Amino acid sequence: MYLPAWTYRIRHTHFPQKLMQDGRGKKMKFSTDHFLYGGDYNPEQWLSTPEILEEDIILMKQAHVNAVTLGVFAWSALEPSNDEYHFEWLERIIDRLYENGISVILATPSGARPKWLAQRWPEVLRTDAFRRRALYGGRHNHCYSSPVYRKKTAQIDRLLAQRFGRHPAVILWHVSNEFGGECHCALCQQSFREWLQARYGTISRLNEAWYTLFWSHIYDSFDDVESPSPLGEEHLMGLNLDWKRFVTERTGDFLAHEIHALREGGARQPVTTNFMYDYAGLDYQKLSDLVDIVSWDAYPLWHSAPDARIAAECALQHDRMRSIRKGPFLLMESALSSTNWQPVSRLKRPGLLQAQGLQALAHGSDSILYFQMRQSRGASEKLHSALIGHSGTGDTRVFYEAAQTGLALQQLRELCGTQAPAHAAVFYDTQNRWALEGSEGPRNAGIYYRETVQKCYNALRRLGLNVDVLDQTQPLEGYHIVAAPMLYQLRGDIVERLCEFVERGGSLLCTALTGVTDDSDLCFLGATPYGMTELLGLQRTEVDALYDGESNTLVRQAADTTDFAPVYRCSRLCELIKLSSAKPLLVYGEDFYRGTPAATINQYGRGFAFYLSADAEDSCFNDLLRFIALRAQLPIRFPQGLPEGLELTERIGPQGSYIFLQNFSNASQPVPTLPAAQFFWGTRGPKNVDLLSPFDTAIFKLPASEAFDENNKGVSVL
């Protein structure tokens, strides 16, 4: 009898609960009654010129800055040599900021270690997959398993907490910076083996989960296991997946270690750490329980493609961060204009600085924070844009736009803390991504998981819907529609929960490569999609991978319907499926499987399950998800779809509903009719609100009596 991997786990490892709690034994909540505005500030670079520090405060106040992040890269200034601490300069600056109405997000400095630490204890440096110890340098170059590194970070964290843990200026702790990367040193290898032993219990269970009989790669002992390496084993998918899970566990354990040190030092403020844009190296869902509020850094490649497309991609990432904890988040970093590290450092076009920030607000952020407040004079990020450039004045386009944005946040204060509820959700699952992108076949030339998720997301958003972005472990209650594209890896009880969701009346969309493997990347035996053949009313028989440049067509089954176009293009992946109870909506138009089903509908209980077996073009996803939403009787403002580049997002609070309309296209767009809604705020004020120029924002308000619909659990109807 075949058993999926989760059935023979003896126990799972978890982050220590005591490290997830504050000193009084319960989680903290970060909340603010005003939007935070400001960003990363590095005054340690200017200690020899105190007049610049005073000028900075004057200019920041002119830009309506009310919060800055300090200490991210300040370890060498705080501890210039082992056990020699200099906190006086930091205290002076915190005091001056507080006197001027500027709050502080105080960082622990572990994100960039000092040179003396690496010289004295080389073990703190990382070892790469080729087993080479790194030289000192860079930023992400420290081993989370190193006892020395843990001791030294805990030491400085405790001292910072003792000094500033009750300072009225400090509102939040920023733990380390942009966690990422991995270490393959002997310490990490041993920790990995211990983690595996805790996960599997016996080596025979590990061998079974990793299918090590293949190529005669059976392990005799946990001591034999090495992390994946180009010099050794790279083709055991179970090993690769477990290594990635372990890297998340190591990172989370280090994060918890730092939080614990802050609490030991007496810090009573909430904590966060900054996640990154579409970063696949860590499973952020696993780390989220350690922090009191989710925060992240958004650096999309504006102007590298049509801005409407970039905006949609950034919107998905905002919603992903909001959905992790189902509440407001913080935009911890973004660029005021150009960066220094992207392939091409294009200036943000006029108006985009404000539009990108307000997009974050629309999707649930309670902050707009930037990197950096004053432009560095030298080293890596000297050409990264800043509020205060090398000229040292406020007489710049960027400063003016930033000041206008700061003023806007003051005017929008009543929106702070409001929610952005969604009744449609899309799965974007990090561990599923690891498995899909790490699989050898069916298409090593690119599987396009992220792009498929984006198509589902865009299709729902163009209907004017808020959308949550989930991983497969999160609850499904409260949603009308769930899109689970390319759910290749099934973990835990996801099959049972999807069946229950549809049976109770939900609408589910699955796509090609659903239900192929378990959480060790072992293929399910029997009919697939595994455990979902009755739910979907079909089973997969074959998968055809197409070369780049090849395509097929999808043809509507009913010629007289207006729900679908006569024909769509598809590429890359075409599954062959056999129907049981499902009914075809689209069929293939070409190749030997011409006329066979490609998109289907199946009633299951009180709901419907849909399947799209090919990698179809955007318009197919748009029409299919509109069809699904209409059948689900979900209140939809724009059944025909919003124009390209026009985004509608909603935040809801006690005083009503706030509807953001933003134009990310390169042409002016007419403002669609919003019955019962009143103009609340706009880029160009209350005049000419019938037309949105590129990068304009208009916000409309519905009173609370109009904004809530009991039958739809809070979704607003217009």
XYZ file of C-alpha atoms in Angstrom:
718
model
C 0.000 0.000 0.000
C 1.337 3.421 -0.934
C 1.606 5.935 1.898
C 2.250 9.625 1.273
C 5.122 11.089 3.208
C 3.046 12.839 5.852
C 1.543 9.544 7.088
C 4.815 8.256 8.463
C 6.157 11.363 10.139
C 6.829 10.675 13.805
C 7.089 14.295 14.802
C 7.698 17.718 13.363
C 10.085 20.388 14.541
C 8.701 23.768 15.515
C 10.195 27.036 16.646
C 10.274 27.179 20.452
C 7.007 28.661 21.672
C 8.733 30.669 24.398
C 10.697 32.526 21.739
C 7.459 33.489 20.019
C 6.117 35.271 23.090
C 7.042 38.435 24.893
C 8.252 38.562 28.450
C 4.697 38.387 29.778
C 3.867 35.201 27.881
C 1.699 36.521 25.064
C 2.094 37.890 21.575
C 2.240 41.639 21.039
C 0.231 43.575 18.506
C 1.643 46.469 16.554
C -0.861 49.165 15.730
C -0.640 52.813 14.837
C -3.235 55.569 14.575
C -1.368 57.245 11.714
C 0.485 56.032 8.662
C 4.226 55.710 9.185
C 6.223 57.717 6.672
C 9.987 57.895 6.286
C 12.455 55.063 6.009
C 15.961 53.765 6.469
C 18.330 56.339 7.948
C 22.058 55.806 8.489
C 23.364 58.707 10.602
C 26.475 56.716 11.573
C 27.820 57.700 8.139
C 27.699 61.376 9.149
C 28.890 61.420 12.768
C 31.899 63.555 11.839
C 29.596 66.227 10.384
C 26.921 66.905 13.030
C 25.601 69.857 11.061
C 24.406 67.411 8.387
C 22.437 65.476 10.992
C 20.660 68.660 12.035
C 19.947 69.548 8.408
C 18.509 66.069 7.902
C 15.958 66.576 10.653
C 14.870 69.903 9.174
C 14.456 68.386 5.713
C 12.701 65.267 6.978
C 10.151 67.415 8.785
C 9.585 69.398 5.590
C 8.805 66.096 3.861
C 6.371 65.118 6.661
C 8.557 62.204 7.768
C 7.362 60.751 11.075
C 9.361 57.505 11.384
C 12.861 56.313 10.516
C 14.650 52.990 10.786
C 18.008 53.180 12.574
C 20.900 50.799 13.102
C 20.439 48.330 10.253
C 24.110 48.489 9.211
C 25.565 50.111 12.327
C 27.291 47.217 14.117
C 30.806 48.557 13.501
C 29.791 51.957 14.864
C 28.041 50.420 17.866
C 30.791 47.893 18.664
C 34.027 48.945 16.915
C 35.971 46.148 18.626
C 35.025 43.126 20.671
C 33.037 44.125 23.792
C 33.724 47.847 23.251
C 30.341 49.512 22.924
C 29.493 53.046 21.824
C 25.764 53.697 22.090
C 26.002 57.377 23.005
C 25.802 58.619 19.425
C 22.711 56.508 18.784
C 21.015 57.781 21.929
C 21.709 61.399 20.977
C 20.164 60.889 17.564
C 17.130 59.032 18.908
C 16.588 61.839 21.418
C 16.838 64.517 18.721
C 14.442 62.659 16.452
C 11.961 62.241 19.284
C 12.183 65.937 20.140
C 11.176 66.641 16.548
C 8.232 64.261 16.415
C 9.985 61.459 14.537
C 9.572 57.918 15.834
C 12.223 55.219 15.550
C 12.120 51.662 14.263
C 15.290 50.304 15.847
C 17.155 47.504 14.085
C 19.359 44.808 15.490
C 22.623 45.031 13.527
C 23.096 41.343 12.672
C 22.470 41.889 8.956
C 26.049 43.122 8.388
C 28.729 41.904 10.792
C 31.955 43.857 11.549
C 35.307 42.737 10.192
C 36.862 42.118 13.612
C 34.228 39.472 14.284
C 35.098 37.492 11.158
C 38.838 37.882 11.690
C 38.703 36.579 15.234
C 36.096 33.863 14.610
C 36.065 32.728 10.953
C 33.276 30.264 11.764
C 30.775 33.125 11.547
C 31.317 33.283 7.768
C 29.281 31.153 5.412
C 30.344 28.087 3.487
C 28.864 27.690 0.011
C 27.497 24.570 -1.688
C 31.000 23.832 -3.037
C 32.164 23.672 0.622
C 34.249 26.850 0.347
C 34.424 29.170 3.337
C 33.721 32.756 2.286
C 36.120 35.596 2.871
C 34.894 38.574 4.860
C 32.685 40.871 2.824
C 29.217 41.439 1.488
C 26.129 41.426 3.671
C 24.462 37.997 3.637
C 27.602 36.249 4.775
C 27.004 34.860 8.246
C 26.219 31.401 9.567
C 23.029 31.117 11.612
C 24.334 27.947 13.301
C 27.559 29.517 14.597
C 27.563 29.592 18.436
C 29.893 32.582 18.327
C 27.634 34.513 15.983
C 24.636 33.726 18.130
C 26.479 34.748 21.286
C 27.647 38.063 19.850
C 24.287 38.967 18.303
C 22.461 38.121 21.531
C 24.949 40.211 23.482
C 24.514 43.381 21.457
C 20.756 42.853 21.126
C 20.338 42.585 24.892
C 22.385 45.732 25.443
C 20.378 47.656 22.849
C 17.173 46.503 24.512
C 18.441 47.549 27.933
C 19.350 50.985 26.600
C 16.379 51.652 24.308
C 13.721 49.081 25.175
C 11.652 51.669 27.005
C 12.627 54.795 25.082
C 9.404 56.579 24.040
C 10.747 57.184 20.529
C 11.217 53.480 19.768
C 7.949 52.042 18.460
C 9.141 48.812 16.825
C 12.164 46.501 16.659
C 13.481 45.607 13.201
C 15.284 42.272 13.625
C 18.302 41.909 11.314
C 17.754 42.736 7.645
C 16.384 40.819 4.657
C 17.073 37.317 5.922
C 18.231 35.079 3.100
C 20.860 32.680 1.836
C 22.204 29.443 3.248
C 25.343 27.996 4.797
C 26.821 24.531 4.187
C 29.482 24.498 6.914
C 30.101 21.583 9.282
C 27.929 23.202 11.949
C 25.012 23.521 9.553
C 25.529 19.976 8.267
C 25.255 18.634 11.803
C 22.194 20.749 12.516
C 20.629 19.503 9.275
C 21.207 15.880 10.277
C 19.649 16.485 13.682
C 16.686 18.166 12.022
C 16.255 15.193 9.684
C 16.416 12.725 12.552
C 13.727 14.675 14.394
C 11.611 14.766 11.231
C 11.885 11.095 10.222
C 12.920 9.221 13.335
C 14.759 6.450 11.468
C 17.042 6.387 8.456
C 14.787 3.832 6.755
C 11.937 6.334 6.771
C 14.204 8.977 5.285
C 15.257 6.539 2.547
C 11.626 5.780 1.789
C 10.642 9.449 1.675
C 13.563 10.385 -0.573
C 13.252 7.272 -2.764
C 16.967 6.586 -2.415
C 16.723 3.141 -4.029
C 16.899 5.044 -7.293
C 20.528 5.117 -8.506
C 21.457 3.055 -5.393
C 21.729 6.116 -3.159
C 20.552 4.486 0.074
C 21.826 6.106 3.277
C 22.995 3.902 6.147
C 22.987 6.634 8.780
C 21.901 10.228 9.274
C 25.611 10.983 9.616
C 25.989 10.126 5.911
C 23.670 12.908 4.765
C 25.159 16.032 3.194
C 23.319 19.111 2.009
C 22.758 19.384 -1.765
C 25.931 20.224 -3.676
C 27.171 20.348 -7.273
C 30.049 18.225 -5.936
C 27.703 15.539 -4.655
C 23.961 14.912 -4.554
C 21.634 17.248 -6.425
C 19.070 14.873 -7.910
C 17.188 13.657 -4.846
C 14.141 15.910 -4.828
C 13.260 14.929 -1.261
C 16.729 15.987 -0.104
C 16.478 19.286 -1.968
C 13.067 20.054 -0.488
C 14.073 19.139 3.043
C 17.206 21.264 2.758
C 15.096 24.275 1.791
C 12.767 23.569 4.711
C 15.760 23.300 7.010
C 17.126 26.643 5.771
C 13.797 28.219 6.701
C 13.943 26.492 10.106
C 17.530 27.686 10.736
C 16.592 31.213 9.743
C 13.489 31.143 11.908
C 15.437 29.768 14.834
C 17.968 32.583 14.496
C 15.172 35.145 14.242
C 13.608 33.690 17.394
C 17.033 33.767 19.068
C 17.346 37.500 18.408
C 13.812 38.209 19.578
C 14.501 36.280 22.773
C 17.627 38.377 23.392
C 15.610 41.580 22.981
C 13.025 40.340 25.453
C 15.748 39.324 27.905
C 17.103 42.858 27.658
C 13.741 44.301 28.597
C 12.384 45.356 25.187
C 8.617 45.572 25.279
C 7.954 46.970 21.822
C 6.629 44.715 19.035
C 9.084 43.127 16.588
C 9.232 42.605 12.852
C 11.721 41.593 10.184
C 11.660 42.708 6.572
C 10.650 40.083 4.023
C 11.582 40.548 0.361
C 9.882 40.883 -3.026
C 8.909 37.461 -4.409
C 11.793 35.826 -2.550
C 11.654 32.030 -2.876
C 14.581 31.189 -0.613
C 12.453 31.114 2.552
C 8.932 30.002 3.389
C 7.650 33.255 4.857
C 4.465 31.621 6.100
C 6.622 29.580 8.493
C 8.414 32.689 9.774
C 5.358 34.878 10.176
C 4.325 33.559 13.593
C 7.578 34.830 15.064
C 6.911 38.494 14.361
C 4.223 40.830 15.637
C 3.557 42.434 12.259
C 4.603 41.459 8.740
C 6.800 43.946 6.897
C 8.525 43.753 3.549
C 10.723 45.516 0.985
C 9.236 46.275 -2.449
C 11.604 46.966 -5.325
C 9.751 46.176 -8.567
C 11.512 46.823 -11.865
C 9.419 49.806 -12.881
C 9.555 50.743 -16.574
C 11.275 47.450 -17.520
C 7.926 46.353 -19.012
C 4.534 48.061 -19.306
C 3.907 49.703 -15.952
C 0.438 48.161 -15.800
C 2.061 44.730 -15.726
C 4.647 45.711 -13.118
C 1.908 47.246 -10.959
C -0.146 44.046 -11.115
C 2.880 41.996 -10.081
C 3.586 44.346 -7.180
C -0.074 44.270 -6.149
C 0.081 40.481 -5.870
C 3.110 40.763 -3.605
C 1.354 43.316 -1.384
C -1.640 41.011 -1.095
C 0.625 38.083 -0.345
C 2.133 39.972 2.590
C -1.264 41.101 3.863
C -2.649 37.574 3.577
C 0.114 36.011 5.667
C -1.511 37.412 8.801
C -4.830 38.600 7.332
C -4.325 42.175 8.446
C -2.390 45.399 7.951
C 1.316 45.114 7.160
C 4.183 47.564 6.815
C 5.967 48.547 3.627
C 9.415 48.702 5.224
C 11.502 49.678 2.189
C 10.952 50.965 -1.320
C 12.885 53.201 -3.683
C 12.085 56.877 -4.031
C 13.379 56.749 -7.600
C 16.186 54.641 -9.092
C 18.090 51.863 -7.359
C 21.769 51.042 -7.755
C 21.598 47.240 -7.952
C 19.023 46.522 -10.662
C 20.298 45.859 -14.208
C 19.228 49.336 -15.342
C 18.597 52.171 -12.884
C 15.693 54.020 -14.478
C 14.228 57.063 -12.805
C 10.651 56.763 -11.655
C 8.478 58.839 -13.932
C 6.702 61.830 -12.363
C 3.823 60.696 -10.172
C 4.983 57.109 -9.743
C 6.634 57.743 -6.373
C 3.252 58.588 -4.878
C 1.304 56.029 -6.897
C 3.483 53.117 -5.782
C 3.170 54.178 -2.144
C -0.587 54.601 -2.303
C -0.839 51.200 -3.968
C 0.745 49.705 -0.847
C -1.802 51.555 1.300
C -4.673 50.360 -0.866
C -3.639 46.750 -0.327
C -3.366 47.052 3.446
C -0.085 48.714 4.370
C -0.031 51.122 7.298
C 3.237 52.671 6.150
C 5.237 53.985 3.238
C 8.908 53.686 4.115
C 11.905 54.085 1.834
C 15.552 53.307 1.514
C 17.183 55.772 2.106
C 16.716 59.094 3.885
C 20.133 60.547 2.995
C 22.120 59.278 0.035
C 25.319 57.493 0.968
C 28.504 59.213 -0.179
C 30.412 56.066 -1.056
C 30.435 52.275 -1.378
C 27.773 50.069 -2.893
C 24.619 52.143 -2.526
C 25.985 55.629 -3.136
C 23.894 55.964 -6.311
C 20.690 54.568 -4.807
C 18.015 57.259 -4.729
C 17.223 58.989 -1.451
C 14.975 61.620 0.047
C 18.019 63.875 0.484
C 20.487 63.526 -2.362
C 24.134 64.498 -2.581
C 23.093 68.122 -3.077
C 21.828 68.106 0.507
C 18.755 70.199 -0.287
C 15.027 69.762 -0.648
C 15.087 71.473 -4.029
C 14.676 68.311 -6.124
C 11.828 66.637 -7.972
C 12.092 63.534 -5.791
C 11.966 65.541 -2.563
C 8.941 67.496 -3.763
C 7.023 64.347 -4.708
C 7.997 62.706 -1.430
C 6.771 65.718 0.542
C 3.477 65.656 -1.360
C 3.102 61.980 -0.502
C 3.806 62.635 3.167
C 1.142 65.321 3.173
C -1.307 62.934 1.499
C -0.813 60.395 4.276
C -1.763 62.999 6.851
C -4.949 63.690 4.892
C -5.730 59.960 4.693
C -5.212 59.272 8.383
C -8.685 57.857 8.979
C -7.844 54.912 6.709
C -5.018 53.763 8.969
C -5.685 50.373 10.535
C -8.582 49.546 8.230
C -8.792 46.098 6.678
C -8.696 44.930 3.061
C -11.017 41.897 3.178
C -11.198 39.524 0.244
C -13.666 36.845 -0.775
C -11.518 35.489 -3.557
C -8.146 33.837 -3.021
C -5.266 32.543 -5.111
C -2.733 29.982 -3.908
C 0.915 31.005 -4.245
C 2.643 28.360 -2.184
C 6.400 28.591 -1.605
C 6.975 24.896 -0.921
C 4.893 23.982 -3.954
C 7.077 26.380 -5.946
C 10.211 24.633 -4.668
C 8.855 21.271 -5.785
C 7.616 22.449 -9.181
C 10.703 24.410 -10.122
C 13.016 21.709 -8.750
C 11.372 18.828 -10.575
C 13.218 17.277 -13.508
C 10.401 17.292 -16.056
C 7.925 17.710 -17.551
C 9.371 20.989 -18.801
C 12.892 21.872 -17.767
C 12.825 24.861 -20.138
C 10.524 26.648 -17.687
C 7.434 25.655 -15.751
C 6.073 29.226 -15.279
C 4.395 28.707 -11.923
C 4.662 32.337 -10.835
C 3.283 33.512 -14.161
C 0.305 31.140 -13.909
C -0.482 32.407 -10.419
C -0.289 35.959 -11.762
C -2.781 35.159 -14.536
C -5.316 33.896 -11.994
C -4.731 36.892 -9.761
C -5.025 39.409 -12.606
C -8.249 37.827 -13.844
C -9.924 38.265 -10.458
C -8.522 41.743 -9.882
C -9.804 43.066 -13.203
C -13.332 42.278 -11.958
C -12.759 44.806 -9.174
C -12.244 42.196 -6.454
C -9.861 42.223 -3.527
C -7.821 39.011 -3.597
C -5.979 37.177 -0.835
C -2.792 35.304 -1.772
C -2.454 32.153 0.324
C -0.345 29.101 0.811
C -2.121 25.759 0.980
C -1.943 25.527 4.779
C -4.161 28.557 5.390
C -7.898 28.389 6.197
C -10.400 28.630 3.339
C -13.405 29.801 5.344
C -14.997 33.008 4.112
C -13.956 32.705 0.461
C -16.367 32.323 -2.430
C -13.685 31.539 -5.009
C -10.312 29.838 -4.627
C -7.884 29.478 -7.527
C -5.210 26.844 -6.863
C -3.021 26.939 -9.982
C -0.477 24.164 -10.538
C -0.974 22.675 -7.058
C 1.610 20.031 -7.884
C 2.579 19.172 -4.293
C -0.163 18.258 -1.827
C 0.619 18.686 1.857
C -1.294 17.877 5.005
C -5.075 17.845 4.697
C -5.338 20.157 1.694
C -7.341 17.668 -0.398
C -9.950 17.225 2.328
C -10.185 20.988 2.854
C -10.626 21.715 -0.850
C -13.345 19.078 -1.101
C -15.110 20.536 1.928
C -14.771 24.062 0.511
C -16.535 23.099 -2.726
C -19.074 20.826 -1.063
C -20.230 23.768 1.068
C -20.795 25.929 -1.996
C -17.389 27.315 -2.935
C -15.986 27.576 -6.449
C -12.534 26.101 -7.074
C -10.256 26.447 -10.081
C -7.393 23.993 -10.550
C -4.997 23.873 -13.482
C -2.463 21.603 -15.142
C -0.052 19.671 -12.894
C -2.419 19.528 -9.930
C -2.021 16.713 -7.394
C 1.117 15.035 -8.743
C 3.341 14.507 -5.673
C 3.376 14.451 -1.890
C 5.538 16.636 0.333
C 8.660 14.576 -0.426
C 8.079 14.855 -4.185
C 7.003 11.216 -4.407
C 4.486 10.705 -7.197
C 1.089 9.520 -6.091
C 0.078 6.081 -7.297
C -3.344 5.710 -8.839
C -5.548 8.262 -10.523
C -4.506 11.897 -10.443
C -5.075 14.687 -9.543
C -4.562 12.673 -6.376
C -7.609 12.510 -4.115
C -9.424 15.016 -6.340
C -10.744 12.944 -9.231
C -14.261 12.876 -7.790
C -14.086 16.554 -6.853
C -12.980 17.555 -10.359
C -14.897 14.831 -12.179
C -11.897 13.805 -14.263
C -8.466 12.236 -14.236
C -5.201 13.059 -15.937
C -3.896 10.553 -18.486
C -0.859 12.272 -20.072
C 1.041 15.571 -20.082
C 2.374 17.084 -23.299
C 5.152 19.662 -22.877
C 5.534 22.045 -25.814
C 8.736 23.654 -27.036
C 9.135 27.426 -26.896
C 7.354 28.860 -29.907
C 4.884 25.981 -30.187
C 1.222 26.388 -29.304
C -2.202 24.793 -29.483
C -5.714 26.198 -29.391
C -8.635 25.938 -27.011
C -12.044 26.027 -28.677
C -15.316 26.696 -26.887
C -17.550 23.664 -26.645
C -20.866 25.465 -27.071
C -20.880 27.595 -30.196
C -23.830 29.694 -29.053
C -22.366 30.822 -25.713
C -21.109 34.341 -25.107
C -19.217 33.366 -21.951
C -16.101 32.417 -23.904
C -14.347 33.559 -27.047
C -14.426 31.195 -30.025
C -10.759 30.303 -29.622
C -7.759 30.876 -27.310
C -4.074 30.084 -27.661
C -2.214 27.877 -25.210
C 1.439 26.893 -24.909
C 4.081 25.086 -22.838
C 1.826 22.505 -21.137
C -1.200 20.592 -22.434
C -2.667 17.832 -20.287
C -4.811 15.060 -21.670
C -7.724 14.358 -19.349
C -10.550 11.817 -19.216
C -13.905 12.971 -17.881
C -16.183 11.122 -15.498
C -18.796 13.569 -14.178
C -17.243 16.838 -15.407
C -18.611 18.693 -18.434
C -16.355 20.311 -21.049
C -16.283 24.071 -21.504
C -13.313 24.212 -23.901
C -11.662 21.535 -26.043
C -8.304 21.332 -27.783
C -8.300 22.550 -31.360
C -5.110 20.977 -32.704
C -2.748 17.995 -32.554
C -3.681 14.351 -32.036
C -5.797 15.279 -28.998
C -7.965 17.680 -30.973
C -11.530 17.673 -29.671
C -10.614 16.333 -26.233
C -11.564 18.372 -23.131
C -9.299 21.178 -21.956
C -11.465 23.204 -19.550
C -14.226 21.640 -17.477
C -16.891 22.233 -14.838
C -18.048 19.717 -12.256
C -20.742 20.117 -9.625
C -19.693 18.768 -6.235
C -22.108 19.191 -3.370
C -23.383 22.765 -3.409
C -20.357 24.112 -5.270
C -18.442 23.740 -8.510
C -14.912 22.642 -9.333
C -13.293 23.854 -12.546
C -10.210 22.537 -14.308
C -8.017 24.140 -16.964
C -5.617 21.573 -18.368
C -3.426 23.860 -20.493
C -1.217 26.899 -20.012
C -3.645 29.276 -21.666
C -3.298 32.908 -22.645
C -4.404 35.680 -20.297
C -7.763 36.244 -21.991
C -8.739 32.627 -21.340
C -8.046 32.998 -17.623
C -9.955 36.296 -17.645
C -13.045 34.788 -19.243
C -12.959 31.578 -17.222
C -12.650 33.319 -13.858
C -15.341 35.838 -14.809
C -17.583 32.875 -15.663
C -16.742 31.290 -12.288
C -17.374 34.512 -10.347
C -20.741 35.095 -12.016
C -21.850 31.527 -11.313
C -20.759 31.988 -7.690
C -23.024 35.077 -7.519
C -20.159 37.085 -6.094
C -20.904 40.828 -6.161
C -18.821 42.086 -9.070
C -18.492 45.755 -9.910
C -17.104 45.270 -13.405
C -18.215 42.005 -15.062
C -16.662 43.096 -18.357
C -13.351 43.853 -16.667
C -11.510 47.026 -15.785
C -9.409 48.649 -18.514
C -5.780 47.578 -18.693
C -3.757 49.376 -16.040
C -6.704 50.624 -13.983
C -6.670 49.104 -10.496
C -9.500 49.079 -7.971
C -8.776 48.101 -4.374
C -10.840 48.487 -1.226
C -10.119 49.033 2.455
C -12.952 48.792 4.966
C -13.210 50.238 8.453
C -15.757 51.418 11.006
C -16.354 54.688 9.151
C -16.980 53.072 5.792
C -15.360 51.652 2.708
C -12.523 53.380 0.847
C -12.248 52.506 -2.828
C -8.880 53.241 -4.439
C -8.784 53.764 -8.192
C -5.265 53.960 -9.626
C -4.107 54.367 -13.192
C -0.864 52.541 -14.003
C -1.320 52.720 -17.770
C 0.407 55.237 -20.030
C -2.857 56.917 -21.060
C -5.613 58.761 -19.237
C -8.499 56.578 -18.079
C -12.119 57.564 -17.379
C -13.224 56.948 -13.807
C -15.876 54.214 -13.782
C -19.208 54.823 -12.108
C -19.329 53.881 -8.426
C -22.953 54.245 -7.259
C -23.415 55.688 -3.753
C -19.697 56.465 -3.450
C -18.485 59.996 -2.747
C -15.150 61.500 -3.707
C -12.786 61.385 -0.712
C -9.261 62.186 -1.944
C -7.425 62.497 -5.222
C -4.015 63.257 -6.658
C -5.436 66.337 -8.346
C -8.012 67.235 -5.703
C -11.799 67.199 -6.138
C -11.727 68.762 -9.599
C -11.576 66.735 -12.815
C -12.154 63.444 -10.993
C -13.842 61.953 -14.041
C -10.466 61.276 -15.639
C -7.335 59.694 -14.183
C -4.031 60.652 -15.777
C -1.145 58.143 -15.671
C -0.116 57.426 -12.045
C -3.106 59.308 -10.643
C -5.047 57.995 -7.649
C -8.626 58.772 -6.666
C -10.252 57.470 -3.486
C -14.002 57.224 -3.057
C -15.841 56.555 0.178
C -18.955 54.578 0.914
C -20.574 55.168 4.304
C -20.621 52.224 6.685
C -24.325 51.686 6.040
C -23.570 51.077 2.352
C -20.246 49.310 2.717
C -21.203 46.101 4.478
C -23.369 43.266 3.261
C -24.221 40.729 5.972
C -25.019 37.990 3.480
C -21.568 38.313 1.956
C -19.659 38.614 5.230
C -18.473 42.152 4.804
C -17.885 42.433 1.081
C -19.204 45.727 -0.202
C -21.710 45.824 -3.009
C -22.254 48.683 -5.400
